[in-house]
Short mmCIF file of C-alpha atoms in Angstrom, two decimals:
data_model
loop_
_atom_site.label_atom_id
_atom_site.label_comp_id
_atom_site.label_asym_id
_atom_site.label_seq_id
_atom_site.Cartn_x
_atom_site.Cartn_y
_atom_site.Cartn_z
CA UNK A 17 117.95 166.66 128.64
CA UNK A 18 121.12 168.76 128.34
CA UNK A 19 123.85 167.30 129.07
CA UNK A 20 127.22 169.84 129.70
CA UNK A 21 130.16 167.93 129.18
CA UNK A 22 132.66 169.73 131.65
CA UNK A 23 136.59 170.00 131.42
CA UNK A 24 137.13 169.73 134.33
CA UNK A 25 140.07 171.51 136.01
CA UNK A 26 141.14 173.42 139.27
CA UNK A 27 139.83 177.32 139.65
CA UNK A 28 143.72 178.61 140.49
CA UNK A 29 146.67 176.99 141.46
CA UNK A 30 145.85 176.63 145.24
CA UNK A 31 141.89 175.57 144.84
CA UNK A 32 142.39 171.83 144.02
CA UNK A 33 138.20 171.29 143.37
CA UNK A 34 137.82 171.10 139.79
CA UNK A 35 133.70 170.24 140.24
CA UNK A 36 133.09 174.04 140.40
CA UNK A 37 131.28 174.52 136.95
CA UNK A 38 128.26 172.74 137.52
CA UNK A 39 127.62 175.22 140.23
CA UNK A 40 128.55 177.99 138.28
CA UNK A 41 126.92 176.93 135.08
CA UNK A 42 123.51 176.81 137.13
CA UNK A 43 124.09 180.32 138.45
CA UNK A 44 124.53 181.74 135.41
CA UNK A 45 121.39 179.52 134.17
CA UNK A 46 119.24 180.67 136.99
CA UNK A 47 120.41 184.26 136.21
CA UNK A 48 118.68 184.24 132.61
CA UNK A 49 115.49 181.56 133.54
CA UNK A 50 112.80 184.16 134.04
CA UNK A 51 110.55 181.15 136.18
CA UNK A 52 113.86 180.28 138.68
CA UNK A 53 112.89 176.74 137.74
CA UNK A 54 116.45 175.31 138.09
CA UNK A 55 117.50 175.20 142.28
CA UNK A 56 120.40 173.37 142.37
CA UNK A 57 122.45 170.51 141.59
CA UNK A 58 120.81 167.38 143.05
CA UNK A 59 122.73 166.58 146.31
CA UNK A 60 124.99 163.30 146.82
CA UNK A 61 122.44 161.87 149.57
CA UNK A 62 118.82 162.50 150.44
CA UNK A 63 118.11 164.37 153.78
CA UNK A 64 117.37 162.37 156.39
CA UNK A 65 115.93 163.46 159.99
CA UNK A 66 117.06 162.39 163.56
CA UNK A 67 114.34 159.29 163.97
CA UNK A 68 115.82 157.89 160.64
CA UNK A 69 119.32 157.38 162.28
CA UNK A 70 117.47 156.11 165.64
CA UNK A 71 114.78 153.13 163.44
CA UNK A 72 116.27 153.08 159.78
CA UNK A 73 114.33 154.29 157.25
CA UNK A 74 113.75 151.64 153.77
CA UNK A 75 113.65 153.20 150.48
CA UNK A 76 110.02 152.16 150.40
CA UNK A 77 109.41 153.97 153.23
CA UNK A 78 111.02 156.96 152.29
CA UNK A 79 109.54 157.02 148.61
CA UNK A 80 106.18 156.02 150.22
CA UNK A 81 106.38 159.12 153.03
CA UNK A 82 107.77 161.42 151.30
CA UNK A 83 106.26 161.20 148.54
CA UNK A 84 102.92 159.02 148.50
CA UNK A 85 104.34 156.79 145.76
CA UNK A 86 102.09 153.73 145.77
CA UNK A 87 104.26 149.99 145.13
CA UNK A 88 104.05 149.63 141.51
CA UNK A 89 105.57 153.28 140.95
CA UNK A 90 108.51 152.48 143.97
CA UNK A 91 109.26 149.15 141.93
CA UNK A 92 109.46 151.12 138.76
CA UNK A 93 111.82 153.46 139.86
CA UNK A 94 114.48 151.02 142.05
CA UNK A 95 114.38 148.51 139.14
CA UNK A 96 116.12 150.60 136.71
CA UNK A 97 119.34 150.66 139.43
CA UNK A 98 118.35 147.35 140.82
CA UNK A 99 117.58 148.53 144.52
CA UNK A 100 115.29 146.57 146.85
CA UNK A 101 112.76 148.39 148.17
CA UNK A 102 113.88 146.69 151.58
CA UNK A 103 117.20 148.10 151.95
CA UNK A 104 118.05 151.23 154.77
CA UNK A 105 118.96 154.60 152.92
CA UNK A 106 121.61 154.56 155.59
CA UNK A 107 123.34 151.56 154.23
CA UNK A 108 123.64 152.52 150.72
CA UNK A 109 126.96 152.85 149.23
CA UNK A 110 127.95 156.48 147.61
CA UNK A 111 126.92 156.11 144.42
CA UNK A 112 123.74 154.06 145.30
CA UNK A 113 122.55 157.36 147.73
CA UNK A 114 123.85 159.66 145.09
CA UNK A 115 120.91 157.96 142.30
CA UNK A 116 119.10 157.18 145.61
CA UNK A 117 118.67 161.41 145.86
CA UNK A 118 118.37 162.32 141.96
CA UNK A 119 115.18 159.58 141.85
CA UNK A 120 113.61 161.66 145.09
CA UNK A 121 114.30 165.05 142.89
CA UNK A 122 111.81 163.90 139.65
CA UNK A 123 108.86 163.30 142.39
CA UNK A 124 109.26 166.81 143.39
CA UNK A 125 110.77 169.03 140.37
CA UNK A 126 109.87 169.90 136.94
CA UNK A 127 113.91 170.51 136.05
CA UNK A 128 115.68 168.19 137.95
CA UNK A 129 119.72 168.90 137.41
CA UNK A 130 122.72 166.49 138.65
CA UNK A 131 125.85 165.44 137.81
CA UNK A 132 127.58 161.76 136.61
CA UNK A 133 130.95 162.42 138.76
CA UNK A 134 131.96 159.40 140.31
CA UNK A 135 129.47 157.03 138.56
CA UNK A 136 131.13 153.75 136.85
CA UNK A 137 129.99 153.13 133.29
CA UNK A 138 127.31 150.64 134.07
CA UNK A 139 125.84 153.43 136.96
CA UNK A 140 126.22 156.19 133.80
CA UNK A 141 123.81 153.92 131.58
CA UNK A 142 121.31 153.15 134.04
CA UNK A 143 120.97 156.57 135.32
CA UNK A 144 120.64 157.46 131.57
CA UNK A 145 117.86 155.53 130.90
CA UNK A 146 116.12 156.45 133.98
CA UNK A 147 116.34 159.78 132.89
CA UNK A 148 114.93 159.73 129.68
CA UNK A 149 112.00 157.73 131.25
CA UNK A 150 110.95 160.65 133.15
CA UNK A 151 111.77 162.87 130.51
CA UNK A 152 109.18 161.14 128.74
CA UNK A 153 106.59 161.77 131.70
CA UNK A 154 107.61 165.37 130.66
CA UNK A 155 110.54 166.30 132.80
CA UNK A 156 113.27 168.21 131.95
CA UNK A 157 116.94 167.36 132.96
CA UNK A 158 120.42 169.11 132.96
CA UNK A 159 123.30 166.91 133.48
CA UNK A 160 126.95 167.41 133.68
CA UNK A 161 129.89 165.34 132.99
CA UNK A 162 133.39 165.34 132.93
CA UNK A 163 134.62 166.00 129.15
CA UNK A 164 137.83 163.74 129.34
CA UNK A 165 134.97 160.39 129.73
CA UNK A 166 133.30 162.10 127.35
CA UNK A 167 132.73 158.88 124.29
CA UNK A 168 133.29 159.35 120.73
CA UNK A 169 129.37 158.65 120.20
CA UNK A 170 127.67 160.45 123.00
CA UNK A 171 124.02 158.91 123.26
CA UNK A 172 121.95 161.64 122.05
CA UNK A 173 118.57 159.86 121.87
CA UNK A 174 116.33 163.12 123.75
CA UNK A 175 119.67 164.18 124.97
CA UNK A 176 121.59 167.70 123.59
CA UNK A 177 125.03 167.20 124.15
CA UNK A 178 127.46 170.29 124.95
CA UNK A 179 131.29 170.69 125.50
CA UNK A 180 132.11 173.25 128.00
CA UNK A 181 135.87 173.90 127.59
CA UNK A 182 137.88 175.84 129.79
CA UNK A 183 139.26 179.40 128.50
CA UNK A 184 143.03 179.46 127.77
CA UNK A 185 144.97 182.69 128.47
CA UNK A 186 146.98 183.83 125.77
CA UNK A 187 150.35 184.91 126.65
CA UNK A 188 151.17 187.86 125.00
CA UNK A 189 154.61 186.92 124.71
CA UNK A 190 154.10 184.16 122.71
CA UNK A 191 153.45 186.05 119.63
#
């Protein structure tokens, strides 16, 4: 896994969303993969379709339906975030559909890429390990982070840690 530490911080003076450069860093990623391997970043929630809202939808269903994961491999996966396989999609909290929709991109992609914004510590680790679990079933990851929750000791057990700082103009002025 790579894992682009961001610094985070606002396009311009009006745009207010610093989150831009995970978007941008897969761009220019895509632009130079020859395969087009990498789509996008992993969404916040999985897609669900009318009937789900109408009869909600378990994440054993889901997993099972969408992706003909058998029991053992649906327990295996929620365990590592500690999700029943019982509860609705449509009652899971933010973060919980957030890792909800990065464990229904490793089923279905061979580069799977997402971000840690708005994960507590404890959310950070298990994704983490979750990770490097499928990395071992030979998937690849790219990650992003914010760079100011960056630790002194970044975990870099199958993980290649990079800082992406922001440019600084130089005013010419300043000599």
């Amino acid at each position: 896994m790579i894992r682009f530490w961001v610094e985070v911080v606002p396009q311009s003076e009006t745009v207010t969303d610093g989150y831009w450069a995970p978007s941008k860093l897969i761009e220019s990623l895509q632009s130079t993969h020859p395969g087009k391997e990498i789509k996008r970043v992993c969404p916040a929630r999985v897609k669900r379709n009318f009937f789900d809202f109408i009869q909600p939808i378990t994440l054993d269903d889901y997993l099972r339906t969408r992706f003909n994961l058998n029991t053992k491999a649906i327990n295996e996966k929620l365990s590592f975030f500690s999700l029943k396989p019982e509860w609705k999609v449509k009652n899971l909290g933010y973060a919980h559909q957030k890792i909800f929709a990065i464990i229904c991109e490793f089923p279905k992609e061979r580069i799977v890429s997402f971000d840690y914004y708005g994960f507590a510590p404890d959310s950070e680790e298990q994704l983490t390990k979750y990770v490097k679990a499928e990395l071992e079933k030979g998937k690849s990851a790219i990650s992003f982070d914010n760079l100011y929750y960056k630790p002194e000791n970044p975990d870099s057990e199958r993980i290649k840690n990079l800082d992406i700082r922001q440019r600084r103009k130089t005013n010419e002025n300043n000599s």
